[in-house]
mmCIF file of C-alpha atoms and ligand atoms in Angstrom:
data_model
loop_
_atom_site.group_PDB
_atom_site.id
_atom_site.type_symbol
_atom_site.label_atom_id
_atom_site.label_comp_id
_atom_site.label_asym_id
_atom_site.label_seq_id
_atom_site.Cartn_x
_atom_site.Cartn_y
_atom_site.Cartn_z
ATOM 1 C CA MET A 1 -62.464 71.120 -157.316
ATOM 2 C CA ASN A 2 -65.003 73.430 -155.781
ATOM 3 C CA ALA A 3 -64.578 76.639 -157.768
ATOM 4 C CA SER A 4 -65.614 78.748 -154.783
ATOM 5 C CA THR A 5 -68.261 81.126 -153.756
ATOM 6 C CA THR A 6 -65.583 83.442 -152.431
ATOM 7 C CA PRO A 7 -65.224 86.576 -154.550
ATOM 8 C CA ASP A 8 -61.683 87.541 -155.476
ATOM 9 C CA ASP A 9 -59.995 89.919 -153.105
ATOM 10 C CA PRO A 10 -56.666 91.756 -153.145
ATOM 11 C CA ARG A 11 -54.985 89.072 -151.063
ATOM 12 C CA GLY A 12 -56.166 86.356 -153.445
ATOM 13 C CA ALA A 13 -54.919 88.400 -156.396
ATOM 14 C CA TYR A 14 -51.543 88.831 -154.689
ATOM 15 C CA PHE A 15 -51.077 85.075 -154.210
ATOM 16 C CA ASP A 16 -52.469 84.259 -157.675
ATOM 17 C CA GLN A 17 -49.906 86.555 -159.222
ATOM 18 C CA LEU A 18 -47.092 84.994 -157.185
ATOM 19 C CA TYR A 19 -48.010 81.465 -158.302
ATOM 20 C CA ARG A 20 -48.552 82.553 -161.914
ATOM 21 C CA HIS A 21 -45.050 83.953 -161.975
ATOM 22 C CA ASP A 22 -43.447 80.977 -160.214
ATOM 23 C CA ALA A 23 -45.025 77.591 -159.423
ATOM 24 C CA ASP A 24 -42.836 77.317 -156.323
ATOM 25 C CA PRO A 25 -42.463 80.855 -154.945
ATOM 26 C CA TRP A 26 -40.992 79.784 -151.579
ATOM 27 C CA LEU A 27 -38.859 77.002 -153.110
ATOM 28 C CA VAL A 28 -40.580 74.382 -150.970
ATOM 29 C CA ARG A 29 -39.648 71.747 -153.572
ATOM 30 C CA GLN A 30 -35.980 72.701 -153.661
ATOM 31 C CA ARG A 31 -34.802 73.838 -150.259
ATOM 32 C CA TRP A 32 -33.458 71.363 -147.700
ATOM 33 C CA TYR A 33 -34.843 73.800 -145.102
ATOM 34 C CA GLU A 34 -38.378 73.116 -146.354
ATOM 35 C CA GLU A 35 -37.905 69.360 -146.745
ATOM 36 C CA ARG A 36 -36.532 69.085 -143.203
ATOM 37 C CA LYS A 37 -39.343 71.269 -141.813
ATOM 38 C CA ARG A 38 -41.980 69.065 -143.463
ATOM 39 C CA ALA A 39 -40.258 65.981 -141.996
ATOM 40 C CA LEU A 40 -40.312 67.561 -138.518
ATOM 41 C CA LEU A 41 -43.984 68.506 -138.877
ATOM 42 C CA LEU A 42 -44.905 64.986 -139.959
ATOM 43 C CA ALA A 43 -42.813 63.425 -137.179
ATOM 44 C CA SER A 44 -44.555 65.657 -134.633
ATOM 45 C CA LEU A 45 -48.021 64.276 -135.384
ATOM 46 C CA PRO A 46 -49.188 62.158 -132.434
ATOM 47 C CA GLN A 47 -51.107 59.630 -134.508
ATOM 48 C CA GLN A 48 -49.674 57.295 -137.113
ATOM 49 C CA ARG A 49 -52.782 57.533 -139.264
ATOM 50 C CA TYR A 50 -55.548 60.103 -139.573
ATOM 51 C CA ARG A 51 -59.030 59.717 -140.960
ATOM 52 C CA HIS A 52 -59.722 63.211 -142.307
ATOM 53 C CA ALA A 53 -57.318 66.160 -142.463
ATOM 54 C CA TYR A 54 -57.999 69.797 -143.312
ATOM 55 C CA GLU A 55 -55.114 71.784 -144.743
ATOM 56 C CA PRO A 56 -56.075 75.393 -145.451
ATOM 57 C CA GLY A 57 -53.426 77.400 -147.326
ATOM 58 C CA CYS A 58 -52.139 74.254 -149.005
ATOM 59 C CA GLY A 59 -50.127 76.274 -151.539
ATOM 60 C CA ASN A 60 -48.666 74.195 -154.344
ATOM 61 C CA GLY A 61 -49.425 70.939 -152.523
ATOM 62 C CA GLU A 62 -45.981 69.805 -151.432
ATOM 63 C CA LEU A 63 -47.012 69.128 -147.826
ATOM 64 C CA THR A 64 -50.367 67.829 -149.065
ATOM 65 C CA VAL A 65 -48.560 64.918 -150.757
ATOM 66 C CA ASP A 66 -47.065 63.851 -147.410
ATOM 67 C CA LEU A 67 -50.388 64.305 -145.625
ATOM 68 C CA ALA A 68 -52.144 62.177 -148.237
ATOM 69 C CA ARG A 69 -49.786 59.317 -147.299
ATOM 70 C CA ARG A 70 -50.784 59.561 -143.608
ATOM 71 C CA CYS A 71 -54.506 60.288 -143.986
ATOM 72 C CA GLU A 72 -57.470 58.466 -145.439
ATOM 73 C CA ARG A 73 -58.825 61.769 -146.738
ATOM 74 C CA VAL A 74 -57.423 65.273 -147.028
ATOM 75 C CA LEU A 75 -59.346 68.455 -147.774
ATOM 76 C CA ALA A 76 -56.724 70.808 -149.213
ATOM 77 C CA ALA A 77 -57.841 74.424 -149.568
ATOM 78 C CA ASP A 78 -56.381 77.734 -150.594
ATOM 79 C CA LEU A 79 -57.397 81.277 -151.272
ATOM 80 C CA SER A 80 -55.537 81.192 -154.586
ATOM 81 C CA ALA A 81 -57.054 79.370 -157.554
ATOM 82 C CA GLU A 82 -53.569 79.198 -159.098
ATOM 83 C CA ALA A 83 -52.200 77.443 -156.012
ATOM 84 C CA LEU A 84 -55.049 74.945 -156.102
ATOM 85 C CA GLN A 85 -54.338 74.064 -159.729
ATOM 86 C CA LEU A 86 -50.663 73.503 -158.914
ATOM 87 C CA ALA A 87 -51.577 71.423 -155.878
ATOM 88 C CA GLN A 88 -53.997 69.288 -157.865
ATOM 89 C CA ARG A 89 -51.343 68.648 -160.524
ATOM 90 C CA ARG A 90 -48.738 67.782 -157.847
ATOM 91 C CA LEU A 91 -51.081 65.266 -156.183
ATOM 92 C CA GLU A 92 -51.850 63.674 -159.540
ATOM 93 C CA GLN A 93 -48.123 63.378 -160.297
ATOM 94 C CA ALA A 94 -47.554 61.772 -156.899
ATOM 95 C CA GLY A 95 -50.396 59.311 -157.469
ATOM 96 C CA HIS A 96 -52.340 60.568 -154.441
ATOM 97 C CA ALA A 97 -55.134 62.526 -156.070
ATOM 98 C CA GLY A 98 -57.644 59.819 -155.087
ATOM 99 C CA ASN A 99 -57.883 60.696 -151.400
ATOM 100 C CA VAL A 100 -57.469 64.463 -151.670
ATOM 101 C CA SER A 101 -60.209 66.948 -152.471
ATOM 102 C CA PHE A 102 -59.591 70.611 -153.203
ATOM 103 C CA ALA A 103 -61.576 73.713 -152.378
ATOM 104 C CA ARG A 104 -61.088 77.419 -152.725
ATOM 105 C CA HIS A 105 -61.389 78.699 -149.172
ATOM 106 C CA ARG A 106 -60.496 82.048 -147.760
ATOM 107 C CA LEU A 107 -59.967 81.903 -144.025
ATOM 108 C CA PRO A 108 -61.646 82.493 -141.778
ATOM 109 C CA GLN A 109 -64.998 82.891 -143.578
ATOM 110 C CA ASP A 110 -64.896 79.733 -145.692
ATOM 111 C CA TRP A 111 -63.888 77.367 -142.897
ATOM 112 C CA PRO A 112 -65.921 74.187 -143.543
ATOM 113 C CA ARG A 113 -67.879 74.097 -140.312
ATOM 114 C CA ILE A 114 -70.562 71.631 -141.297
ATOM 115 C CA LEU A 115 -69.279 68.529 -142.995
ATOM 116 C CA PRO A 116 -71.620 65.944 -144.503
ATOM 117 C CA GLY A 117 -72.819 63.659 -141.740
ATOM 118 C CA GLY A 118 -71.492 66.005 -139.069
ATOM 119 C CA ASP A 119 -67.964 64.696 -139.649
ATOM 120 C CA LYS A 120 -65.148 66.521 -137.860
ATOM 121 C CA PHE A 121 -61.469 66.697 -138.808
ATOM 122 C CA ASP A 122 -59.059 64.639 -136.747
ATOM 123 C CA LEU A 123 -56.111 66.608 -138.165
ATOM 124 C CA ILE A 124 -55.960 70.347 -138.881
ATOM 125 C CA VAL A 125 -52.762 71.668 -140.448
ATOM 126 C CA ILE A 126 -52.024 75.402 -140.202
ATOM 127 C CA SER A 127 -48.705 75.745 -141.971
ATOM 128 C CA GLU A 128 -47.241 79.116 -142.988
ATOM 129 C CA ILE A 129 -50.622 80.822 -143.348
ATOM 130 C CA ALA A 130 -51.789 82.276 -140.023
ATOM 131 C CA TYR A 131 -49.399 85.261 -139.986
ATOM 132 C CA TYR A 132 -51.333 86.591 -142.988
ATOM 133 C CA LEU A 133 -54.467 86.902 -140.802
ATOM 134 C CA SER A 134 -55.519 89.806 -138.607
ATOM 135 C CA PRO A 135 -55.887 89.077 -134.870
ATOM 136 C CA GLU A 136 -59.695 88.946 -135.337
ATOM 137 C CA GLU A 137 -59.414 86.570 -138.287
ATOM 138 C CA LEU A 138 -56.963 84.384 -136.410
ATOM 139 C CA ALA A 139 -59.285 84.276 -133.392
ATOM 140 C CA ARG A 140 -62.030 82.904 -135.665
ATOM 141 C CA VAL A 141 -59.667 80.343 -137.176
ATOM 142 C CA VAL A 142 -58.729 79.157 -133.686
ATOM 143 C CA GLU A 143 -62.416 78.938 -132.718
ATOM 144 C CA HIS A 144 -63.250 76.967 -135.867
ATOM 145 C CA SER A 145 -60.265 74.684 -135.280
ATOM 146 C CA VAL A 146 -61.398 73.877 -131.752
ATOM 147 C CA ALA A 147 -65.045 73.404 -132.774
ATOM 148 C CA GLY A 148 -64.184 71.337 -135.843
ATOM 149 C CA LEU A 149 -61.690 68.992 -134.188
ATOM 150 C CA ALA A 150 -62.784 65.402 -133.621
ATOM 151 C CA PRO A 151 -62.207 63.951 -130.128
ATOM 152 C CA GLY A 152 -58.526 63.092 -129.749
ATOM 153 C CA GLY A 153 -57.654 64.943 -132.961
ATOM 154 C CA SER A 154 -54.557 67.059 -133.571
ATOM 155 C CA ILE A 155 -53.964 70.644 -134.617
ATOM 156 C CA VAL A 156 -50.476 71.336 -135.942
ATOM 157 C CA ALA A 157 -49.161 74.828 -136.605
ATOM 158 C CA CYS A 158 -45.818 75.710 -138.156
ATOM 159 C CA HIS A 159 -44.624 79.239 -138.978
ATOM 160 C CA TRP A 160 -41.547 81.145 -140.114
ATOM 161 C CA ARG A 161 -40.370 83.653 -137.515
ATOM 162 C CA ALA A 162 -38.478 86.382 -139.395
ATOM 163 C CA PRO A 163 -40.140 89.657 -140.452
ATOM 164 C CA PHE A 164 -41.434 90.041 -144.018
ATOM 165 C CA ALA A 165 -43.586 92.631 -145.770
ATOM 166 C CA GLN A 166 -46.903 90.734 -145.907
ATOM 167 C CA ARG A 167 -46.815 89.563 -142.288
ATOM 168 C CA ILE A 168 -49.719 90.889 -140.216
ATOM 169 C CA GLN A 169 -48.905 89.104 -136.955
ATOM 170 C CA SER A 170 -45.826 87.678 -135.323
ATOM 171 C CA THR A 171 -45.407 83.927 -135.254
ATOM 172 C CA VAL A 172 -45.190 84.066 -131.446
ATOM 173 C CA ARG A 173 -48.670 85.663 -131.319
ATOM 174 C CA VAL A 174 -50.083 83.145 -133.789
ATOM 175 C CA HIS A 175 -48.917 80.185 -131.729
ATOM 176 C CA ALA A 176 -49.978 81.873 -128.487
ATOM 177 C CA ALA A 177 -53.535 82.103 -129.867
ATOM 178 C CA PHE A 178 -53.677 78.306 -130.150
ATOM 179 C CA GLN A 179 -51.934 77.883 -126.804
ATOM 180 C CA ASP A 180 -54.516 80.103 -125.073
ATOM 181 C CA ALA A 181 -57.553 78.457 -126.682
ATOM 182 C CA PRO A 182 -59.890 76.900 -124.121
ATOM 183 C CA GLY A 183 -60.066 73.135 -124.516
ATOM 184 C CA LEU A 184 -56.716 72.700 -126.244
ATOM 185 C CA HIS A 185 -53.698 71.035 -124.655
ATOM 186 C CA ARG A 186 -50.246 71.421 -126.107
ATOM 187 C CA LEU A 187 -48.600 68.099 -126.885
ATOM 188 C CA LEU A 188 -45.457 69.483 -128.489
ATOM 189 C CA ARG A 189 -43.508 72.719 -128.886
ATOM 190 C CA HIS A 190 -40.500 72.843 -131.172
ATOM 191 C CA GLU A 191 -38.605 76.109 -131.374
ATOM 192 C CA GLU A 192 -35.831 77.103 -133.754
ATOM 193 C CA THR A 193 -34.358 80.442 -134.772
ATOM 194 C CA ASP A 194 -36.254 80.164 -138.053
ATOM 195 C CA PHE A 195 -39.638 78.698 -137.126
ATOM 196 C CA LEU A 196 -42.029 77.517 -134.422
ATOM 197 C CA LEU A 197 -43.862 74.207 -134.576
ATOM 198 C CA GLY A 198 -46.666 73.313 -132.179
ATOM 199 C CA VAL A 199 -49.165 70.501 -131.771
ATOM 200 C CA TRP A 200 -52.359 70.770 -129.729
ATOM 201 C CA SER A 201 -55.184 68.371 -129.028
ATOM 202 C CA ASN A 202 -58.445 68.240 -127.114
ATOM 203 C CA ASP A 203 -56.987 65.086 -125.511
ATOM 204 C CA ALA A 204 -54.154 65.912 -123.095
ATOM 205 C CA ARG A 205 -52.677 62.408 -123.136
ATOM 206 C CA SER A 206 -49.142 61.939 -124.467
ATOM 207 C CA VAL A 207 -48.392 59.563 -127.311
ATOM 208 C CA ALA A 208 -47.182 56.889 -124.856
ATOM 209 C CA GLN A 209 -50.312 57.360 -122.738
ATOM 210 C CA ARG A 210 -52.472 56.988 -125.828
ATOM 211 C CA GLU A 211 -50.630 53.767 -126.656
ATOM 212 C CA GLY A 212 -51.224 52.547 -123.115
ATOM 213 C CA PHE A 213 -47.666 52.107 -121.817
ATOM 214 C CA ALA A 214 -47.274 55.264 -119.719
HETATM 215 C C1 SAM B 1 -46.492 80.548 -147.649
HETATM 216 S S1 SAM B 1 -47.745 79.621 -148.466
HETATM 217 C C2 SAM B 1 -47.771 78.124 -147.448
HETATM 218 C C3 SAM B 1 -48.069 76.863 -148.242
HETATM 219 C C4 SAM B 1 -48.028 75.589 -147.417
HETATM 220 N N1 SAM B 1 -49.057 75.580 -146.388
HETATM 221 C C5 SAM B 1 -46.667 75.383 -146.796
HETATM 222 O O1 SAM B 1 -46.573 75.304 -145.570
HETATM 223 O O2 SAM B 1 -45.678 75.296 -147.544
HETATM 224 C C6 SAM B 1 -49.235 80.438 -147.882
HETATM 225 C C7 SAM B 1 -50.487 79.986 -148.608
HETATM 226 O O3 SAM B 1 -51.619 80.425 -147.875
HETATM 227 C C8 SAM B 1 -52.579 80.932 -148.776
HETATM 228 N N2 SAM B 1 -53.383 81.908 -148.010
HETATM 229 C C9 SAM B 1 -52.978 83.095 -147.509
HETATM 230 N N3 SAM B 1 -53.959 83.684 -146.821
HETATM 231 C C10 SAM B 1 -55.031 82.841 -146.892
HETATM 232 C C11 SAM B 1 -56.354 82.891 -146.381
HETATM 233 N N4 SAM B 1 -56.803 83.928 -145.655
HETATM 234 N N5 SAM B 1 -57.169 81.845 -146.636
HETATM 235 C C12 SAM B 1 -56.743 80.778 -147.360
HETATM 236 N N6 SAM B 1 -55.504 80.681 -147.874
HETATM 237 C C13 SAM B 1 -54.653 81.707 -147.641
HETATM 238 C C14 SAM B 1 -51.790 81.524 -149.920
HETATM 239 O O4 SAM B 1 -52.536 81.582 -151.110
HETATM 240 C C15 SAM B 1 -50.615 80.573 -150.005
HETATM 241 O O5 SAM B 1 -50.852 79.523 -150.923
#
């Protein structure tokens, strides 16, 4: 794991403390709500397989395990060193550590713009993280997502809708920022009382069009 060049900040300390106190602070390993939401997110992805995914804010790695099954490589990142340790352990337990690398990234500044060989991500997963960002930070994350997306790649965003103390932006605003980004086309919008799920691509074709039967 890349130990990070990012100095600790109050937000990192907040999440570190949460994970130190409880390895599963949002009960993502226990709640049917979370299991179902992960299944919906995975089912929403337009491609069966991905080459290289980026999952910032990977938390304790529960979604990372599912992504590792769909992707040749996953770069899982988080602001919290504690979260990264939990995620690494979870991937090892699941037998998927081989195709997942971990990095301590604070968005937006640590977004991995230049990958070795100029490689771009064909899947970017923004799950339950963007409401912690200011509008300016989110705008940079959207810009990086667009610039770092391989042709035909997918951006998926999924966010809880209810108010909570640490929220900086509404989920509606977060998803609108991706919707309004030049060069992105929405392929899917799933709306529930509890969360929004959206998928965008730089390729407007539907899944059937991509498979050549529509
Ligand atoms: C609610 S958890 C979501 C975990 C996982 N993505 C999921 O959907 O279950 C939010 C995670 O985002 C991380 N995080 C919050 N702000 C961040 C930032 N600016 N950069 C990187 N990670 C951040 C936190 O440390 C935490 O692990």
